[in-house]
Each structure stands twice: as structure tokens, then as C-alpha cells.
mmCIF file of C-alpha atoms in Angstrom:
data_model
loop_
_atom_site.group_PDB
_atom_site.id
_atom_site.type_symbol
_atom_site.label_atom_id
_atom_site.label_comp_id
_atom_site.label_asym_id
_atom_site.label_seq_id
_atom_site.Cartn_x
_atom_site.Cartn_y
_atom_site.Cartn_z
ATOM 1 C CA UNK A 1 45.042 -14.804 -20.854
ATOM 2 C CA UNK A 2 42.344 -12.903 -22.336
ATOM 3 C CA UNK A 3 40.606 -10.147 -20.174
ATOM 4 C CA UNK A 4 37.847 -7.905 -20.964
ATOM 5 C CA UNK A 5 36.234 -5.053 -18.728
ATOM 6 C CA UNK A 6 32.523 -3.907 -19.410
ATOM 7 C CA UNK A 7 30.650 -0.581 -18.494
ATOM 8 C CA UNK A 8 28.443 0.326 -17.255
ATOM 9 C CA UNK A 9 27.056 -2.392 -15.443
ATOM 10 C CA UNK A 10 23.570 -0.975 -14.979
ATOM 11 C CA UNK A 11 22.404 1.431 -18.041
ATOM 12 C CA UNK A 12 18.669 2.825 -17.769
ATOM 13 C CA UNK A 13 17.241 4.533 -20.579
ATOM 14 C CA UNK A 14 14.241 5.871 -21.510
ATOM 15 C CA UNK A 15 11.865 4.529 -24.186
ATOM 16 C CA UNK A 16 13.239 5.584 -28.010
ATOM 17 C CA UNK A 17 16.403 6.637 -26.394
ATOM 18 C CA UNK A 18 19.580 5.061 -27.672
ATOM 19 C CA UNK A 19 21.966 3.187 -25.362
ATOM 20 C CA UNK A 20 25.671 2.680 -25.459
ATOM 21 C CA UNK A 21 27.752 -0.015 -23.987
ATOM 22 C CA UNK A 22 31.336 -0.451 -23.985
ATOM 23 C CA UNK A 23 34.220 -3.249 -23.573
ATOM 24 C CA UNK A 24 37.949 -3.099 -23.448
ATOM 25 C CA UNK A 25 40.145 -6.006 -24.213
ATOM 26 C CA UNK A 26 44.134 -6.719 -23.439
ATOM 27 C CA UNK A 27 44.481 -9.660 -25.971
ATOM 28 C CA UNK A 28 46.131 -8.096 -28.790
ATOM 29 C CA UNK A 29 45.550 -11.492 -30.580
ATOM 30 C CA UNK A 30 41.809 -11.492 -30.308
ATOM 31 C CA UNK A 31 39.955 -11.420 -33.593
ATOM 32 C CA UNK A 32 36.039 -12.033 -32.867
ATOM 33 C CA UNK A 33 33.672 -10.175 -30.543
ATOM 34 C CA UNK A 34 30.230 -11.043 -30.040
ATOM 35 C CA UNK A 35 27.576 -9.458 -28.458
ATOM 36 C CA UNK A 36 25.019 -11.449 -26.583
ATOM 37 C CA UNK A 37 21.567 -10.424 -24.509
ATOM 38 C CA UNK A 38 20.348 -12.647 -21.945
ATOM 39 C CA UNK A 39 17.001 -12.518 -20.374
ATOM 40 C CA UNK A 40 17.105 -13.782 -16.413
ATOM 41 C CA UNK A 41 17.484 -17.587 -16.343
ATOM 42 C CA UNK A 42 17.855 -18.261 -19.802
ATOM 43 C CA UNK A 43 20.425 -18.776 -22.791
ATOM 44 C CA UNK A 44 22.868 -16.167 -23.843
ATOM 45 C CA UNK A 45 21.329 -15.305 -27.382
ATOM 46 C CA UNK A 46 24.092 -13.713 -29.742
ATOM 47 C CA UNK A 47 22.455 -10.689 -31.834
ATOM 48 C CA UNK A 48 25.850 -9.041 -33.690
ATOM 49 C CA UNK A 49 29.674 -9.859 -33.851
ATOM 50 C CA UNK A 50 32.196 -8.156 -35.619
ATOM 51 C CA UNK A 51 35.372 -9.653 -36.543
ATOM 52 C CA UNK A 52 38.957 -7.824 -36.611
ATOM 53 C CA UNK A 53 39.020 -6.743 -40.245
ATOM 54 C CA UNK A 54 35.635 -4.618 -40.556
ATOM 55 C CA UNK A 55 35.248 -1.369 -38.040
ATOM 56 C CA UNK A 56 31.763 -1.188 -37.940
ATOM 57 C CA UNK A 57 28.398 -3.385 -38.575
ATOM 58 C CA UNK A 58 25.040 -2.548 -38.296
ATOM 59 C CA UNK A 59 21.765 -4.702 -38.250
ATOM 60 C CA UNK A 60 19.057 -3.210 -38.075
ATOM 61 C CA UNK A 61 18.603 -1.203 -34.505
ATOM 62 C CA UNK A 62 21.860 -2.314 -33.333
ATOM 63 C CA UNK A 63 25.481 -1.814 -34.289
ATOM 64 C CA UNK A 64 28.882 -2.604 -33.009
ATOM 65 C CA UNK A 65 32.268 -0.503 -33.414
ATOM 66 C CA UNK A 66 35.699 -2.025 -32.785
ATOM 67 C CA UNK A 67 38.478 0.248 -32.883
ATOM 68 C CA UNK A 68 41.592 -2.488 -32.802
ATOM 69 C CA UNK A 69 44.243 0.052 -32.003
ATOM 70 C CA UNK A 70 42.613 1.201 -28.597
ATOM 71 C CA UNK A 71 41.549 -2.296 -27.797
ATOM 72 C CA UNK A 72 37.859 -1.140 -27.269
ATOM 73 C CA UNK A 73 34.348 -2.310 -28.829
ATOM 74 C CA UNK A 74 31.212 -0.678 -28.115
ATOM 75 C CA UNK A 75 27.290 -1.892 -28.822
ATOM 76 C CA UNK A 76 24.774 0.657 -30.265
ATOM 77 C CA UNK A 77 21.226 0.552 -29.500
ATOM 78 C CA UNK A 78 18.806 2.617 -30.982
ATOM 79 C CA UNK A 79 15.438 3.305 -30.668
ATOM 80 C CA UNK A 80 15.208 1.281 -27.294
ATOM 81 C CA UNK A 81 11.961 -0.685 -26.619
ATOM 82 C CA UNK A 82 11.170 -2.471 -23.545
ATOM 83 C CA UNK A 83 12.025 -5.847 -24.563
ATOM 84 C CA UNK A 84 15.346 -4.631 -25.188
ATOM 85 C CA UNK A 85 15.397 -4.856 -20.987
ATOM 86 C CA UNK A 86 18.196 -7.632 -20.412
ATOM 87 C CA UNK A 87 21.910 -8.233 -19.304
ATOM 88 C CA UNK A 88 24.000 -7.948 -22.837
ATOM 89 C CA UNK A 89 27.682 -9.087 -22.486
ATOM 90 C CA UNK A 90 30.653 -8.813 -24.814
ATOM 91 C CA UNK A 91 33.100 -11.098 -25.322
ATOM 92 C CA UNK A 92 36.151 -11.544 -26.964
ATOM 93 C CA UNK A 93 38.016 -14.766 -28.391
ATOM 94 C CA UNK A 94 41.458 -15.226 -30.188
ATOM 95 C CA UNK A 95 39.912 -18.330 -32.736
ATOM 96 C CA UNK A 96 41.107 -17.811 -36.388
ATOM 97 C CA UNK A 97 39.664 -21.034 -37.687
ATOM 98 C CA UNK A 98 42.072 -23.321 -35.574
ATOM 99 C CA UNK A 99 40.777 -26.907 -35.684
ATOM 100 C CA UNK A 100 43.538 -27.090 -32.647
ATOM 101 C CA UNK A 101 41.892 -24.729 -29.935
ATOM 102 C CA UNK A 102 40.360 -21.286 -29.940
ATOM 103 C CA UNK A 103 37.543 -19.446 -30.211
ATOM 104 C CA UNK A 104 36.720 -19.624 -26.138
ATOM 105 C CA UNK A 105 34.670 -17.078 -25.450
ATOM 106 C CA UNK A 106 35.977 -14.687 -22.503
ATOM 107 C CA UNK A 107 33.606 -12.738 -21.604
ATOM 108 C CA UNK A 108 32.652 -9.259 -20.156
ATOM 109 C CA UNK A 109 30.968 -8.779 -16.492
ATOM 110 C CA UNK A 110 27.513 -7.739 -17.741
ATOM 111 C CA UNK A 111 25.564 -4.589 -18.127
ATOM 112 C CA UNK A 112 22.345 -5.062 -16.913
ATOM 113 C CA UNK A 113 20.578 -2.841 -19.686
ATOM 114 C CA UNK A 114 16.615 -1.262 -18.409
ATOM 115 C CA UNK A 115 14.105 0.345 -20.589
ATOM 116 C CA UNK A 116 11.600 2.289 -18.988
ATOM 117 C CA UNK A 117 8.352 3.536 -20.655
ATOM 118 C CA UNK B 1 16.044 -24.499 -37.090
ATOM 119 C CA UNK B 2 17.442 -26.794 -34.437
ATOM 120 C CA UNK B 3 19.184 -25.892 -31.919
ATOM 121 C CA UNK B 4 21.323 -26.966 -29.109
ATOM 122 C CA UNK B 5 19.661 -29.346 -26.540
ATOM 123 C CA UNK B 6 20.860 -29.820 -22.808
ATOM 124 C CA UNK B 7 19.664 -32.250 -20.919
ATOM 125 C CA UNK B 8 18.605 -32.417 -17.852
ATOM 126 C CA UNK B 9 17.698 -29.049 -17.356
ATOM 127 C CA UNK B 10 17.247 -28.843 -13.641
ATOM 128 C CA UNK B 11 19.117 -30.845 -11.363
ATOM 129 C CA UNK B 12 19.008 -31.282 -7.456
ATOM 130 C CA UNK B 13 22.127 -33.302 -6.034
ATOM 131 C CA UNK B 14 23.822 -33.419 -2.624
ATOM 132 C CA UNK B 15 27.119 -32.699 -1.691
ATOM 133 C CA UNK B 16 29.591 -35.134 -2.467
ATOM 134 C CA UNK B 17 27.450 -36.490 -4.831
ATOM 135 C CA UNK B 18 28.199 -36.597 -8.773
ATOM 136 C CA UNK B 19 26.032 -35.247 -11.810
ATOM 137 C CA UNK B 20 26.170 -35.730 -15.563
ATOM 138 C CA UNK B 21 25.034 -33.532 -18.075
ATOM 139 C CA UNK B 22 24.305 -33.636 -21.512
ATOM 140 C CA UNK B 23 24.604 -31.799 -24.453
ATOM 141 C CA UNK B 24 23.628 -32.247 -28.276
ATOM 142 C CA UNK B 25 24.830 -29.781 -30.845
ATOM 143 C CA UNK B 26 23.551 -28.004 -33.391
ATOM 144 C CA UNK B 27 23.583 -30.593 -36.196
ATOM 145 C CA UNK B 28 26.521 -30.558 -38.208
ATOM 146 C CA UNK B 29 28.418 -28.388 -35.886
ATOM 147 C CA UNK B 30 31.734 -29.971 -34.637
ATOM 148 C CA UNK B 31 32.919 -28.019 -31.577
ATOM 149 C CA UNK B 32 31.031 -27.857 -27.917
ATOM 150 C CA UNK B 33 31.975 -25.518 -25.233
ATOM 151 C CA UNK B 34 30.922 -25.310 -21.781
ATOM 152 C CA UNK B 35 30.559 -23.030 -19.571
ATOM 153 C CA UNK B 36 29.625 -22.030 -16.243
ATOM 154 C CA UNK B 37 27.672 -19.281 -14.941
ATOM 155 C CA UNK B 38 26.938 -18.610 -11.291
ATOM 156 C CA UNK B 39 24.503 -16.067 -9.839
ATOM 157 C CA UNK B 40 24.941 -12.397 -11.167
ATOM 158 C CA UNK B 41 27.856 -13.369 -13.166
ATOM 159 C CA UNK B 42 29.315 -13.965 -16.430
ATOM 160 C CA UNK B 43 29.992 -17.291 -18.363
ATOM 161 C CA UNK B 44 33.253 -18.658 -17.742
ATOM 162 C CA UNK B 45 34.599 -21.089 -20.297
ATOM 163 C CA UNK B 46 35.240 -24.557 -19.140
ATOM 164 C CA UNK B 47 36.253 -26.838 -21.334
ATOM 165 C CA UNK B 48 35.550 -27.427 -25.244
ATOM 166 C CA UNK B 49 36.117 -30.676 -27.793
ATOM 167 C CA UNK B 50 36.503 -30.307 -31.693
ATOM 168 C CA UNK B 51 36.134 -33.427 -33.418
ATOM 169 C CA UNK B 52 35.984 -35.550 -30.416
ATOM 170 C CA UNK B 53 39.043 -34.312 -29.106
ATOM 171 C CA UNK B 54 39.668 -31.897 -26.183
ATOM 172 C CA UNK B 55 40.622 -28.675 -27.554
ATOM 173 C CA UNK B 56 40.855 -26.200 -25.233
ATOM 174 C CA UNK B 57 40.662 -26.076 -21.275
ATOM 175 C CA UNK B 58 39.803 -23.671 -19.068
ATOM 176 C CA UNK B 59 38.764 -23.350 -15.281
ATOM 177 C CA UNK B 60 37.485 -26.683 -14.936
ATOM 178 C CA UNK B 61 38.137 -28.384 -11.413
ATOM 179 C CA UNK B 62 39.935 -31.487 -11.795
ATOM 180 C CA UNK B 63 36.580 -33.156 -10.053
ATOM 181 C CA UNK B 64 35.051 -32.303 -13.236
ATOM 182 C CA UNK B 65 35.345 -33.952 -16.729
ATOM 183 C CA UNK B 66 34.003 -34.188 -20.333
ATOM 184 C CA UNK B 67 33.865 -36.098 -23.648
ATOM 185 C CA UNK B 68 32.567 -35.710 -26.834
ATOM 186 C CA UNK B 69 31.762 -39.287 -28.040
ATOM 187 C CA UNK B 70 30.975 -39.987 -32.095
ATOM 188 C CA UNK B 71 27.495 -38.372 -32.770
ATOM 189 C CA UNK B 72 29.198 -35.123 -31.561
ATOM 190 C CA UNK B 73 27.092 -34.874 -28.312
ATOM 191 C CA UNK B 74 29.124 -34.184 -25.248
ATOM 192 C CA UNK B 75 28.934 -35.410 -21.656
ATOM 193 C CA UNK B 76 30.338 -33.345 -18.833
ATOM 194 C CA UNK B 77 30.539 -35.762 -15.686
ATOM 195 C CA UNK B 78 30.794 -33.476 -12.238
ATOM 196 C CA UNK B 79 32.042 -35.479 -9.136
ATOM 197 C CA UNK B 80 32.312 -35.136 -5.493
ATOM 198 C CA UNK B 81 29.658 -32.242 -5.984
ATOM 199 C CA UNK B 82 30.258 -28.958 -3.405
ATOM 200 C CA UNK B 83 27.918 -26.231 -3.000
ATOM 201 C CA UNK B 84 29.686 -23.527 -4.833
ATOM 202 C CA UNK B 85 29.168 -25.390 -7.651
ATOM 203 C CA UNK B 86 25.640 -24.963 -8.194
ATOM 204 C CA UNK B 87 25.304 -22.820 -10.680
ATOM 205 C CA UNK B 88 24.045 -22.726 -14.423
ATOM 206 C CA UNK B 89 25.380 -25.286 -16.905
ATOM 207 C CA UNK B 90 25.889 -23.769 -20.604
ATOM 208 C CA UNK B 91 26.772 -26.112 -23.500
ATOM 209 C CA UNK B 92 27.767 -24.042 -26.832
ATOM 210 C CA UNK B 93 28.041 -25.280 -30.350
ATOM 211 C CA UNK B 94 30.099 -23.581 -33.722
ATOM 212 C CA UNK B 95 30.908 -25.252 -37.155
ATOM 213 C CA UNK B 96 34.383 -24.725 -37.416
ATOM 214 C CA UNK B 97 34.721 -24.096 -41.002
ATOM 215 C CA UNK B 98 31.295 -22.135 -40.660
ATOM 216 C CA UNK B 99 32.708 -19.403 -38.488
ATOM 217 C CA UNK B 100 33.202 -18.131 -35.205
ATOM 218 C CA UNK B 101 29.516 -18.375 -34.075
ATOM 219 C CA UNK B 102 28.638 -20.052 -30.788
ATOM 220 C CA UNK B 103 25.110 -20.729 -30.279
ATOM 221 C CA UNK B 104 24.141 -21.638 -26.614
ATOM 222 C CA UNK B 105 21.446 -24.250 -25.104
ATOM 223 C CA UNK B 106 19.205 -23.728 -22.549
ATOM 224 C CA UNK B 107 21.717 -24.410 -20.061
ATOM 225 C CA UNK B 108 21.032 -27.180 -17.208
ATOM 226 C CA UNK B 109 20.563 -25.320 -13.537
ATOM 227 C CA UNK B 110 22.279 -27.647 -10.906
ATOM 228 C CA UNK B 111 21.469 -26.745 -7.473
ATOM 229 C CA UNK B 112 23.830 -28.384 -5.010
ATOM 230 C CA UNK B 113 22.455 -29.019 -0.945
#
């Protein structure tokens, strides 16, 4: 099955700074990776994806990379504000629009992601 | 916009005792997922339904078990109940033909004793 690694798992920055995080993946058949931030004891809120066919996309102060051939995909924060402060995970899933399966999300361990003023 | 609704969204139970939680998706969306998350960790996928029908499987214990019925909501019933299952709840809903989005509820926290 699908495995993804995550790092770092703490990251602290300073205000306006811009913060990095980065995933690896081992499913050459995965296709979608999403990004999501979650705040302690609540939802998992997706806030970017890319998808296999496009390298790069950008929205806004955050962007995500995905370089297919090294099996890695990296998040892009700039301009870091405090409420940016959360654990963001990556994730990775195989789904291509099967009505039969896919699209599980496997996720990444967490970075737990601190902006300090 | 609507989102997805769990229900309940804290539970107490004992040991040996069995749950049920609920889950309504997005509307129009035709796939649940649900995962579990347990202190400090990531979401691991347990089980999801696409049109009613199970369509993928994960690490769910065979104690555990799910449905989606005809409205598209889903039902995950949790039996013989041990402590290390206490953990957070997720339910997660995508429109198929919409994409590969997964939107999460506010996830039910069951705490086991």
C-alpha cells in the first residue's frame, strides 16, 4: 500500500517568514495530493491539492510543488501569520475517478507548523 | 454552503460496550470515508461507500462496521468497545464525478472507560 513520510514534524518560523514542508510518497500510482491544516480538536480543512498532471499551483500565500519522478511534494507558505499556527498534513491517494474504490486518503504524520510574533 | 454533519459529537461509552455514529454528506456528494484519528496522530482511513456500496476498506477491526443507507448518510456501528479505541471519529464526503475533493465533518470524539 500507499506510504507517505512528512518533515519536519515541528517547523517554527518567525512572523513574515516563509515555511516549507515536505512529503515523499512510494505509490507510483498515486495521482492526487492534498494539503490539509488542522487546528487542535477540530476538522482537517483542505486549503490546496495538486493533481499528477500540473507541477505547480499557487493560491494566494500558499503553493504546492510535486515533482512525480522523485516521488516528493512540498507546501509553500509565505508571508506566515499567526493563524497560520496548526498541524498541516499531506496526503496522497491513487483515485482516478473510479466509481469502484479509490481516492482513500493516506496520509502524512503531521508537521506541527508555529508562528511566532 | 453545507457541509458535512457528524453526529453525536462527543461520546462517553464503557468497555465492551457498542457506539454508533453518524454521518450526513455534503449534499449531492456520493462517497463517505471514515477515518480515525487518535491522539498526536494522523487520520487513518477506515472504510468508505460510493453509492451505497462498500468501496474500499481499510484498517477497520472486524468489531467495527458501516453502511451507507439511501439518503447517502452513513452509519458506522462500533461493538465490544476497548479503550484504545477512543479516539476521534472523521466522516469525509467527495462527488465522484466532481473530483477528488474530500471535505471532512467535525468528527465525533469517543472516549472509551
Amino acid at each position: 500500500g500507499e506510504n507517505v513520510e512528512q518533515h519536519p514534524s515541528t517547523l517554527s518560523v518567525q512572523e513574515g517568514d516563509s515555511a516549507v514542508i515536505k512529503c515523499t510518497y512510494s505509490d507510483s500510482a498515486s495521482n492526487y495530493f492534498p494539503w490539509y491544516k488542522q487546528e487542535l480538536g477540530k476538522r482537517p480543512q483542505l486549503i490546496i491539492d495538486i493533481r499528477s498532471n500540473v507541477g505547480e499551483k499557487k493560491d494566494q500565500r500558499i503553493a504546492v510543488t510535486l515533482n512525480k519522478t522523485a516521488k516528493h511534494f512540498s507546501l509553500h507558505i509565505t508571508e506566515t501569520q499567526p493563524e497560520d499556527s496548526a498541524v498541516y498534513f499531506c496526503a496522497a491517494s491513487w483515485g482516478v475517478g473510479l466509481t469502484g474504490g479509490g481516492n482513500k486518503l493516506t496520509f502524512g504524520t503531521g508537521t506541527q507548523l508555529k508562528v511566532e510574533l | 454552503a453545507a457541509g458535512v454533519i457528524q453526529s453525536p459529537r462527543h461520546l462517553i461509552k464503557e468497555k465492551r460496550e457498542t457506539a454508533t455514529l453518524k454521518c450526513y454528506p455534503i449534499p449531492r456528494h456520493d462517497t463517505v470515508y471514515w477515518y480515525q484519528q487518535g491522539p498526536g496522530q494522523d487520520p487513518q482511513f477506515l472504510i468508505s461507500f460510493y453509492e451505497k456500496m462498500q468501496s474500499d476498506k481499510g484498517s477497520i477491526p472486524d468489531r467495527f462496521s458501516a453502511q451507507q443507507f439511501s439518503d447517502y448518510h452513513s452509519e458506522l456501528n462500533m461493538s465490544s468497545l476497548e479503550l484504545g479505541d477512543s479516539a476521534l471519529y472523521f466522516c469525509a464526503s467527495s462527488r465522484l464525478a466532481g473530483g477528488y475533493e474530500q471535505y471532512f465533518g467535525p468528527g465525533t470524539r469517543l472516549t472509551v472507560t
